[in-house]
Amino acid sequence: MPLPIDKTFGQDFGGELCPQASAIVQALADPNAPPAAQTDIEAARRGHALADYDIPVASAETRVEERWLPTRSRPVRVRLYTPPGDGPFPVLVFAHGGCWTFCSLDSHDRLCRYYSHHARCVVVSVDYGLAPEQPFPRGLNGFYDSLLWCFGHADEIRGDATRVAVAGDSAGGNLCAVAAQRLQAHPNFRLCLQLLIYPICDAANLRGGSVDRYANGYFFTREVLAWTASIYSRDSGPQHPEISPLSGEVGPRMAPALFIVAQCDILCDQALDYARKLREAGVDVQSHFYRGVPHAFVAMAGALELGQQALAYSAEHLTRAFYNESDS
């Protein structure tokens, strides 16, 4: 069965990292790192491993503010990014990556500024609850409830409820995929796009294919995913369809999807499998495949050309979805 790849970027290095990406991964490697389960979570959260490779601030004109959304379950902190002008603007509800355990509004601040500026939208970056303090489904519910709030109260943030999308990387992409599955049955609210950047689609089956090939030495390891999935899923188990959306129910009412897939990533095969599943269900899917780059390569866009390309093309895709522009 052919892979569901629509566009391919980068040179073929025989399935290995390109020179730029290899230099970054080698610089980040720590031969003295303890086993994943011994990670000091609080210390890891205080840092940002990819800060030195981040993009410059896209625009000084973007208005940035924090507020608490009074969602149906509990208040959720968000950071709002608003472009200049009166609006109403499209709304992008964003979930940061970090294996449901790490990262923050700050670690993905510049990425959100980029999308707000280049896609001319209000970005709502959600500070969802992290494991192990807030295991499944608390973080997911916080993100989903924030999404529902944005649909119902878009005018309060100069947004347009008819043009709402979700975006996230890695675990954030996982939350977006599950939120899009939940929203299939909603009688009124429809997403115009789900932007899934190397999403975690299957946390239960961590053997074979790209998981084996890229298990170690490519920045994101199988050991780290297995450990964080265990503390996130806790009593539910990683096979739960709202933890592993590849097992979830999908139909033609699902929002269109753009997948950003990294070749040298344990998540490569499962992202393509989920793209295929959506396409077979009648969903409009675009898959962009980037050769020679690892997981989190978009977060390396300040030093990695293919990361810059992925940012630019995904922002263009968002713009077309928001403003009903054709793909020229």
Short mmCIF file of N, CA, C and O in Angstrom, two decimals, residues 150-239:
data_model
loop_
_atom_site.label_atom_id
_atom_site.label_comp_id
_atom_site.label_asym_id
_atom_site.label_seq_id
_atom_site.Cartn_x
_atom_site.Cartn_y
_atom_site.Cartn_z
N CYS A 150 -13.45 28.82 22.91
CA CYS A 150 -13.10 29.69 21.78
C CYS A 150 -14.19 29.71 20.72
O CYS A 150 -14.44 30.76 20.11
N PHE A 151 -14.84 28.59 20.49
CA PHE A 151 -15.98 28.58 19.57
C PHE A 151 -17.12 29.44 20.12
O PHE A 151 -17.71 30.24 19.39
N GLY A 152 -17.43 29.27 21.39
CA GLY A 152 -18.58 29.95 21.96
C GLY A 152 -18.37 31.40 22.31
O GLY A 152 -19.34 32.15 22.46
N HIS A 153 -17.10 31.82 22.44
CA HIS A 153 -16.81 33.19 22.90
C HIS A 153 -15.77 33.85 22.01
O HIS A 153 -15.02 34.72 22.47
N ALA A 154 -15.74 33.49 20.74
CA ALA A 154 -14.71 34.01 19.84
C ALA A 154 -14.71 35.53 19.79
O ALA A 154 -13.65 36.16 19.70
N ASP A 155 -15.90 36.12 19.87
CA ASP A 155 -15.97 37.58 19.77
C ASP A 155 -15.24 38.27 20.91
O ASP A 155 -14.78 39.41 20.77
N GLU A 156 -15.08 37.59 22.06
CA GLU A 156 -14.40 38.19 23.21
C GLU A 156 -12.90 38.31 22.99
O GLU A 156 -12.22 39.06 23.71
N ILE A 157 -12.36 37.60 22.01
CA ILE A 157 -10.93 37.68 21.72
C ILE A 157 -10.69 38.17 20.29
O ILE A 157 -9.65 37.91 19.70
N ARG A 158 -11.68 38.87 19.75
CA ARG A 158 -11.63 39.40 18.38
C ARG A 158 -11.47 38.28 17.35
O ARG A 158 -10.80 38.43 16.33
N GLY A 159 -12.09 37.13 17.66
CA GLY A 159 -12.01 35.99 16.78
C GLY A 159 -13.30 35.74 16.03
O GLY A 159 -14.35 36.32 16.33
N ASP A 160 -13.20 34.84 15.06
CA ASP A 160 -14.32 34.46 14.21
C ASP A 160 -14.60 32.97 14.43
O ASP A 160 -13.79 32.11 14.08
N ALA A 161 -15.75 32.65 15.01
CA ALA A 161 -16.08 31.27 15.37
C ALA A 161 -16.30 30.37 14.15
O ALA A 161 -16.35 29.15 14.29
N THR A 162 -16.42 30.96 12.96
CA THR A 162 -16.57 30.14 11.76
C THR A 162 -15.24 29.75 11.15
O THR A 162 -15.19 29.01 10.17
N ARG A 163 -14.15 30.28 11.74
CA ARG A 163 -12.82 29.97 11.22
C ARG A 163 -11.90 29.63 12.40
O ARG A 163 -11.12 30.45 12.87
N VAL A 164 -12.04 28.40 12.88
CA VAL A 164 -11.26 27.93 14.03
C VAL A 164 -10.48 26.68 13.61
O VAL A 164 -11.04 25.77 12.98
N ALA A 165 -9.20 26.65 13.96
CA ALA A 165 -8.35 25.48 13.69
C ALA A 165 -7.62 25.10 14.97
O ALA A 165 -7.56 25.88 15.93
N VAL A 166 -7.06 23.90 14.98
CA VAL A 166 -6.20 23.47 16.08
C VAL A 166 -4.84 23.13 15.49
O VAL A 166 -4.71 22.73 14.33
N ALA A 167 -3.81 23.29 16.33
CA ALA A 167 -2.45 22.93 15.92
C ALA A 167 -1.66 22.51 17.14
O ALA A 167 -1.88 23.02 18.24
N GLY A 168 -0.75 21.57 16.94
CA GLY A 168 0.11 21.14 18.03
C GLY A 168 1.20 20.22 17.52
O GLY A 168 1.06 19.61 16.45
N ASP A 169 2.28 20.16 18.27
CA ASP A 169 3.40 19.31 17.90
C ASP A 169 3.53 18.17 18.91
O ASP A 169 3.34 18.37 20.10
N SER A 170 3.83 16.97 18.41
CA SER A 170 4.09 15.81 19.26
C SER A 170 2.89 15.51 20.18
O SER A 170 1.80 15.20 19.69
N ALA A 171 3.05 15.63 21.49
CA ALA A 171 1.91 15.41 22.38
C ALA A 171 0.82 16.45 22.16
O ALA A 171 -0.37 16.16 22.34
N GLY A 172 1.21 17.66 21.76
CA GLY A 172 0.21 18.66 21.41
C GLY A 172 -0.59 18.25 20.18
O GLY A 172 -1.80 18.46 20.10
N GLY A 173 0.11 17.65 19.20
CA GLY A 173 -0.60 17.11 18.04
C GLY A 173 -1.54 15.98 18.43
O GLY A 173 -2.62 15.81 17.85
N ASN A 174 -1.13 15.19 19.41
CA ASN A 174 -1.99 14.14 19.95
C ASN A 174 -3.28 14.72 20.51
O ASN A 174 -4.39 14.24 20.21
N LEU A 175 -3.17 15.77 21.32
CA LEU A 175 -4.36 16.40 21.89
C LEU A 175 -5.25 16.97 20.80
O LEU A 175 -6.48 16.88 20.88
N CYS A 176 -4.63 17.56 19.77
CA CYS A 176 -5.43 18.12 18.68
C CYS A 176 -6.17 17.03 17.91
O CYS A 176 -7.34 17.20 17.54
N ALA A 177 -5.49 15.91 17.66
CA ALA A 177 -6.13 14.81 16.94
C ALA A 177 -7.33 14.28 17.72
O ALA A 177 -8.40 14.01 17.15
N VAL A 178 -7.17 14.12 19.03
CA VAL A 178 -8.27 13.61 19.85
C VAL A 178 -9.39 14.64 19.94
O VAL A 178 -10.59 14.29 19.86
N ALA A 179 -9.05 15.91 20.07
CA ALA A 179 -10.07 16.96 20.11
C ALA A 179 -10.87 16.97 18.82
O ALA A 179 -12.10 17.12 18.84
N ALA A 180 -10.19 16.79 17.69
CA ALA A 180 -10.89 16.73 16.41
C ALA A 180 -11.81 15.52 16.33
O ALA A 180 -12.92 15.60 15.77
N GLN A 181 -11.38 14.39 16.90
CA GLN A 181 -12.27 13.23 16.93
C GLN A 181 -13.50 13.51 17.79
O GLN A 181 -14.62 13.17 17.40
N ARG A 182 -13.31 14.12 18.94
CA ARG A 182 -14.45 14.45 19.80
C ARG A 182 -15.43 15.38 19.09
O ARG A 182 -16.66 15.25 19.23
N LEU A 183 -14.88 16.32 18.33
CA LEU A 183 -15.72 17.36 17.74
C LEU A 183 -16.55 16.85 16.57
O LEU A 183 -17.46 17.54 16.10
N GLN A 184 -16.26 15.63 16.09
CA GLN A 184 -17.04 15.07 14.98
C GLN A 184 -18.53 15.08 15.27
O GLN A 184 -19.35 15.30 14.37
N ALA A 185 -18.88 14.81 16.51
CA ALA A 185 -20.30 14.66 16.86
C ALA A 185 -20.94 15.97 17.31
O ALA A 185 -22.13 15.99 17.61
N HIS A 186 -20.18 17.07 17.36
CA HIS A 186 -20.75 18.32 17.84
C HIS A 186 -21.74 18.87 16.81
O HIS A 186 -21.44 18.91 15.62
N PRO A 187 -22.92 19.29 17.26
CA PRO A 187 -23.94 19.72 16.30
C PRO A 187 -23.66 21.07 15.64
O PRO A 187 -24.21 21.36 14.57
N ASN A 188 -22.80 21.88 16.23
CA ASN A 188 -22.62 23.25 15.73
C ASN A 188 -21.19 23.62 15.36
O ASN A 188 -20.97 24.39 14.43
N PHE A 189 -20.23 23.10 16.11
CA PHE A 189 -18.86 23.57 15.95
C PHE A 189 -18.08 22.68 14.97
O PHE A 189 -18.07 21.46 15.11
N ARG A 190 -17.42 23.32 14.01
CA ARG A 190 -16.61 22.60 13.03
C ARG A 190 -15.25 23.27 12.89
O ARG A 190 -15.17 24.49 12.73
N LEU A 191 -14.20 22.48 12.92
CA LEU A 191 -12.86 22.99 12.66
C LEU A 191 -12.63 23.13 11.16
O LEU A 191 -13.13 22.33 10.37
N CYS A 192 -11.85 24.15 10.80
CA CYS A 192 -11.50 24.28 9.39
C CYS A 192 -10.18 23.58 9.08
O CYS A 192 -9.88 23.34 7.90
N LEU A 193 -9.39 23.23 10.11
CA LEU A 193 -8.15 22.50 9.89
C LEU A 193 -7.62 21.96 11.21
O LEU A 193 -7.80 22.58 12.26
N GLN A 194 -6.97 20.82 11.14
CA GLN A 194 -6.14 20.32 12.24
C GLN A 194 -4.72 20.20 11.70
O GLN A 194 -4.46 19.45 10.76
N LEU A 195 -3.82 20.97 12.28
CA LEU A 195 -2.42 20.96 11.89
C LEU A 195 -1.67 20.08 12.88
O LEU A 195 -1.49 20.44 14.04
N LEU A 196 -1.25 18.90 12.41
CA LEU A 196 -0.66 17.88 13.27
C LEU A 196 0.83 17.77 12.93
O LEU A 196 1.20 17.22 11.89
N ILE A 197 1.66 18.30 13.83
CA ILE A 197 3.09 18.36 13.60
C ILE A 197 3.74 17.19 14.34
O ILE A 197 3.73 17.13 15.56
N TYR A 198 4.26 16.23 13.59
CA TYR A 198 4.77 14.94 14.11
C TYR A 198 4.01 14.50 15.36
O TYR A 198 4.57 14.40 16.46
N PRO A 199 2.70 14.21 15.20
CA PRO A 199 1.86 13.88 16.36
C PRO A 199 2.11 12.48 16.90
O PRO A 199 2.48 11.56 16.15
N ILE A 200 1.89 12.32 18.20
CA ILE A 200 1.84 10.98 18.80
C ILE A 200 0.47 10.40 18.49
O ILE A 200 -0.55 10.90 18.97
N CYS A 201 0.44 9.36 17.69
CA CYS A 201 -0.83 8.77 17.28
C CYS A 201 -1.06 7.38 17.89
O CYS A 201 -2.18 6.90 17.91
N ASP A 202 0.01 6.75 18.36
CA ASP A 202 -0.10 5.41 18.93
C ASP A 202 0.96 5.26 20.01
O ASP A 202 2.13 5.01 19.71
N ALA A 203 0.55 5.40 21.26
CA ALA A 203 1.48 5.29 22.38
C ALA A 203 1.57 3.87 22.92
O ALA A 203 2.33 3.61 23.86
N ALA A 204 0.81 2.95 22.34
CA ALA A 204 0.75 1.59 22.87
C ALA A 204 1.64 0.61 22.12
O ALA A 204 2.17 -0.33 22.72
N ASN A 205 1.80 0.80 20.82
CA ASN A 205 2.55 -0.15 20.00
C ASN A 205 3.88 0.45 19.60
O ASN A 205 4.00 1.11 18.56
N LEU A 206 4.89 0.21 20.42
CA LEU A 206 6.19 0.85 20.24
C LEU A 206 7.24 -0.15 19.77
O LEU A 206 8.33 -0.27 20.32
N ARG A 207 6.88 -0.89 18.73
CA ARG A 207 7.80 -1.85 18.12
C ARG A 207 7.62 -1.82 16.61
O ARG A 207 6.54 -1.58 16.08
N GLY A 208 8.72 -2.06 15.90
CA GLY A 208 8.68 -2.19 14.46
C GLY A 208 8.87 -0.88 13.72
O GLY A 208 8.69 0.20 14.27
N GLY A 209 9.25 -0.98 12.45
CA GLY A 209 9.33 0.16 11.55
C GLY A 209 10.18 1.30 12.08
O GLY A 209 11.29 1.10 12.58
N SER A 210 9.66 2.51 11.99
CA SER A 210 10.43 3.69 12.39
C SER A 210 10.71 3.71 13.89
O SER A 210 11.71 4.29 14.33
N VAL A 211 9.86 3.06 14.69
CA VAL A 211 10.12 3.02 16.13
C VAL A 211 11.42 2.28 16.42
O VAL A 211 12.23 2.71 17.25
N ASP A 212 11.64 1.17 15.73
CA ASP A 212 12.88 0.42 15.92
C ASP A 212 14.08 1.15 15.32
O ASP A 212 15.14 1.26 15.94
N ARG A 213 13.90 1.64 14.10
CA ARG A 213 15.04 2.24 13.39
C ARG A 213 15.56 3.48 14.11
O ARG A 213 16.77 3.71 14.16
N TYR A 214 14.66 4.29 14.65
CA TYR A 214 15.07 5.57 15.25
C TYR A 214 14.88 5.59 16.76
O TYR A 214 14.72 6.64 17.37
N ALA A 215 14.94 4.41 17.38
CA ALA A 215 14.66 4.28 18.81
C ALA A 215 15.63 5.08 19.68
O ALA A 215 15.25 5.58 20.75
N ASN A 216 16.88 5.21 19.22
CA ASN A 216 17.90 5.90 20.01
C ASN A 216 18.81 6.68 19.07
O ASN A 216 19.04 6.28 17.92
N GLY A 217 19.30 7.81 19.57
CA GLY A 217 20.28 8.57 18.81
C GLY A 217 19.73 9.61 17.88
O GLY A 217 20.49 10.20 17.10
N TYR A 218 18.41 9.87 17.95
CA TYR A 218 17.79 10.84 17.04
C TYR A 218 16.97 11.88 17.81
O TYR A 218 15.94 12.34 17.36
N PHE A 219 17.44 12.23 18.98
CA PHE A 219 16.88 13.24 19.87
C PHE A 219 15.71 12.71 20.70
O PHE A 219 15.72 12.80 21.93
N PHE A 220 14.68 12.16 20.09
CA PHE A 220 13.51 11.65 20.81
C PHE A 220 13.57 10.13 20.79
O PHE A 220 13.64 9.53 19.72
N THR A 221 13.51 9.51 21.96
CA THR A 221 13.74 8.07 22.04
C THR A 221 12.47 7.29 22.39
O THR A 221 11.54 7.83 22.98
N ARG A 222 12.51 6.03 22.05
CA ARG A 222 11.41 5.14 22.42
C ARG A 222 11.27 5.06 23.94
O ARG A 222 10.14 5.02 24.47
N GLU A 223 12.40 5.03 24.65
CA GLU A 223 12.36 4.95 26.11
C GLU A 223 11.61 6.13 26.72
O GLU A 223 10.78 5.96 27.62
N VAL A 224 11.87 7.32 26.21
CA VAL A 224 11.20 8.51 26.75
C VAL A 224 9.70 8.46 26.46
O VAL A 224 8.88 8.75 27.34
N LEU A 225 9.32 8.07 25.25
CA LEU A 225 7.90 8.00 24.92
C LEU A 225 7.19 6.95 25.78
O LEU A 225 6.09 7.20 26.31
N ALA A 226 7.79 5.77 25.94
CA ALA A 226 7.16 4.73 26.74
C ALA A 226 6.97 5.18 28.18
O ALA A 226 5.92 4.93 28.79
N TRP A 227 7.98 5.86 28.73
CA TRP A 227 7.88 6.31 30.12
C TRP A 227 6.83 7.40 30.28
O TRP A 227 5.96 7.31 31.17
N THR A 228 6.86 8.42 29.45
CA THR A 228 5.89 9.51 29.59
C THR A 228 4.47 9.03 29.28
O THR A 228 3.51 9.48 29.92
N ALA A 229 4.33 8.12 28.32
CA ALA A 229 2.99 7.58 28.04
C ALA A 229 2.46 6.82 29.26
O ALA A 229 1.25 6.87 29.54
N SER A 230 3.34 6.14 29.99
CA SER A 230 2.88 5.39 31.16
C SER A 230 2.42 6.31 32.28
O SER A 230 1.42 6.01 32.96
N ILE A 231 3.11 7.43 32.48
CA ILE A 231 2.69 8.32 33.57
C ILE A 231 1.50 9.18 33.15
O ILE A 231 0.69 9.59 33.99
N TYR A 232 1.37 9.44 31.86
CA TYR A 232 0.20 10.19 31.38
C TYR A 232 -1.05 9.31 31.40
O TYR A 232 -2.11 9.72 31.89
N SER A 233 -0.93 8.08 30.90
CA SER A 233 -2.10 7.21 30.79
C SER A 233 -2.51 6.63 32.14
O SER A 233 -3.68 6.35 32.37
N ARG A 234 -1.54 6.39 33.01
CA ARG A 234 -1.74 5.86 34.35
C ARG A 234 -2.76 4.72 34.36
O ARG A 234 -2.50 3.67 33.79
N ASP A 235 -3.94 4.89 34.95
CA ASP A 235 -4.89 3.79 35.10
C ASP A 235 -5.56 3.40 33.78
O ASP A 235 -6.06 2.28 33.65
N SER A 236 -5.58 4.29 32.80
CA SER A 236 -6.30 4.00 31.56
C SER A 236 -5.51 3.11 30.62
O SER A 236 -6.09 2.33 29.86
N GLY A 237 -4.19 3.24 30.62
CA GLY A 237 -3.36 2.47 29.70
C GLY A 237 -3.19 3.19 28.37
O GLY A 237 -4.12 3.84 27.89
N PRO A 238 -2.00 3.09 27.76
CA PRO A 238 -1.74 3.84 26.52
C PRO A 238 -2.56 3.39 25.33
O PRO A 238 -2.61 4.10 24.32
N GLN A 239 -3.22 2.23 25.41
CA GLN A 239 -4.04 1.77 24.30
C GLN A 239 -5.39 2.48 24.23
O GLN A 239 -6.12 2.32 23.24
#
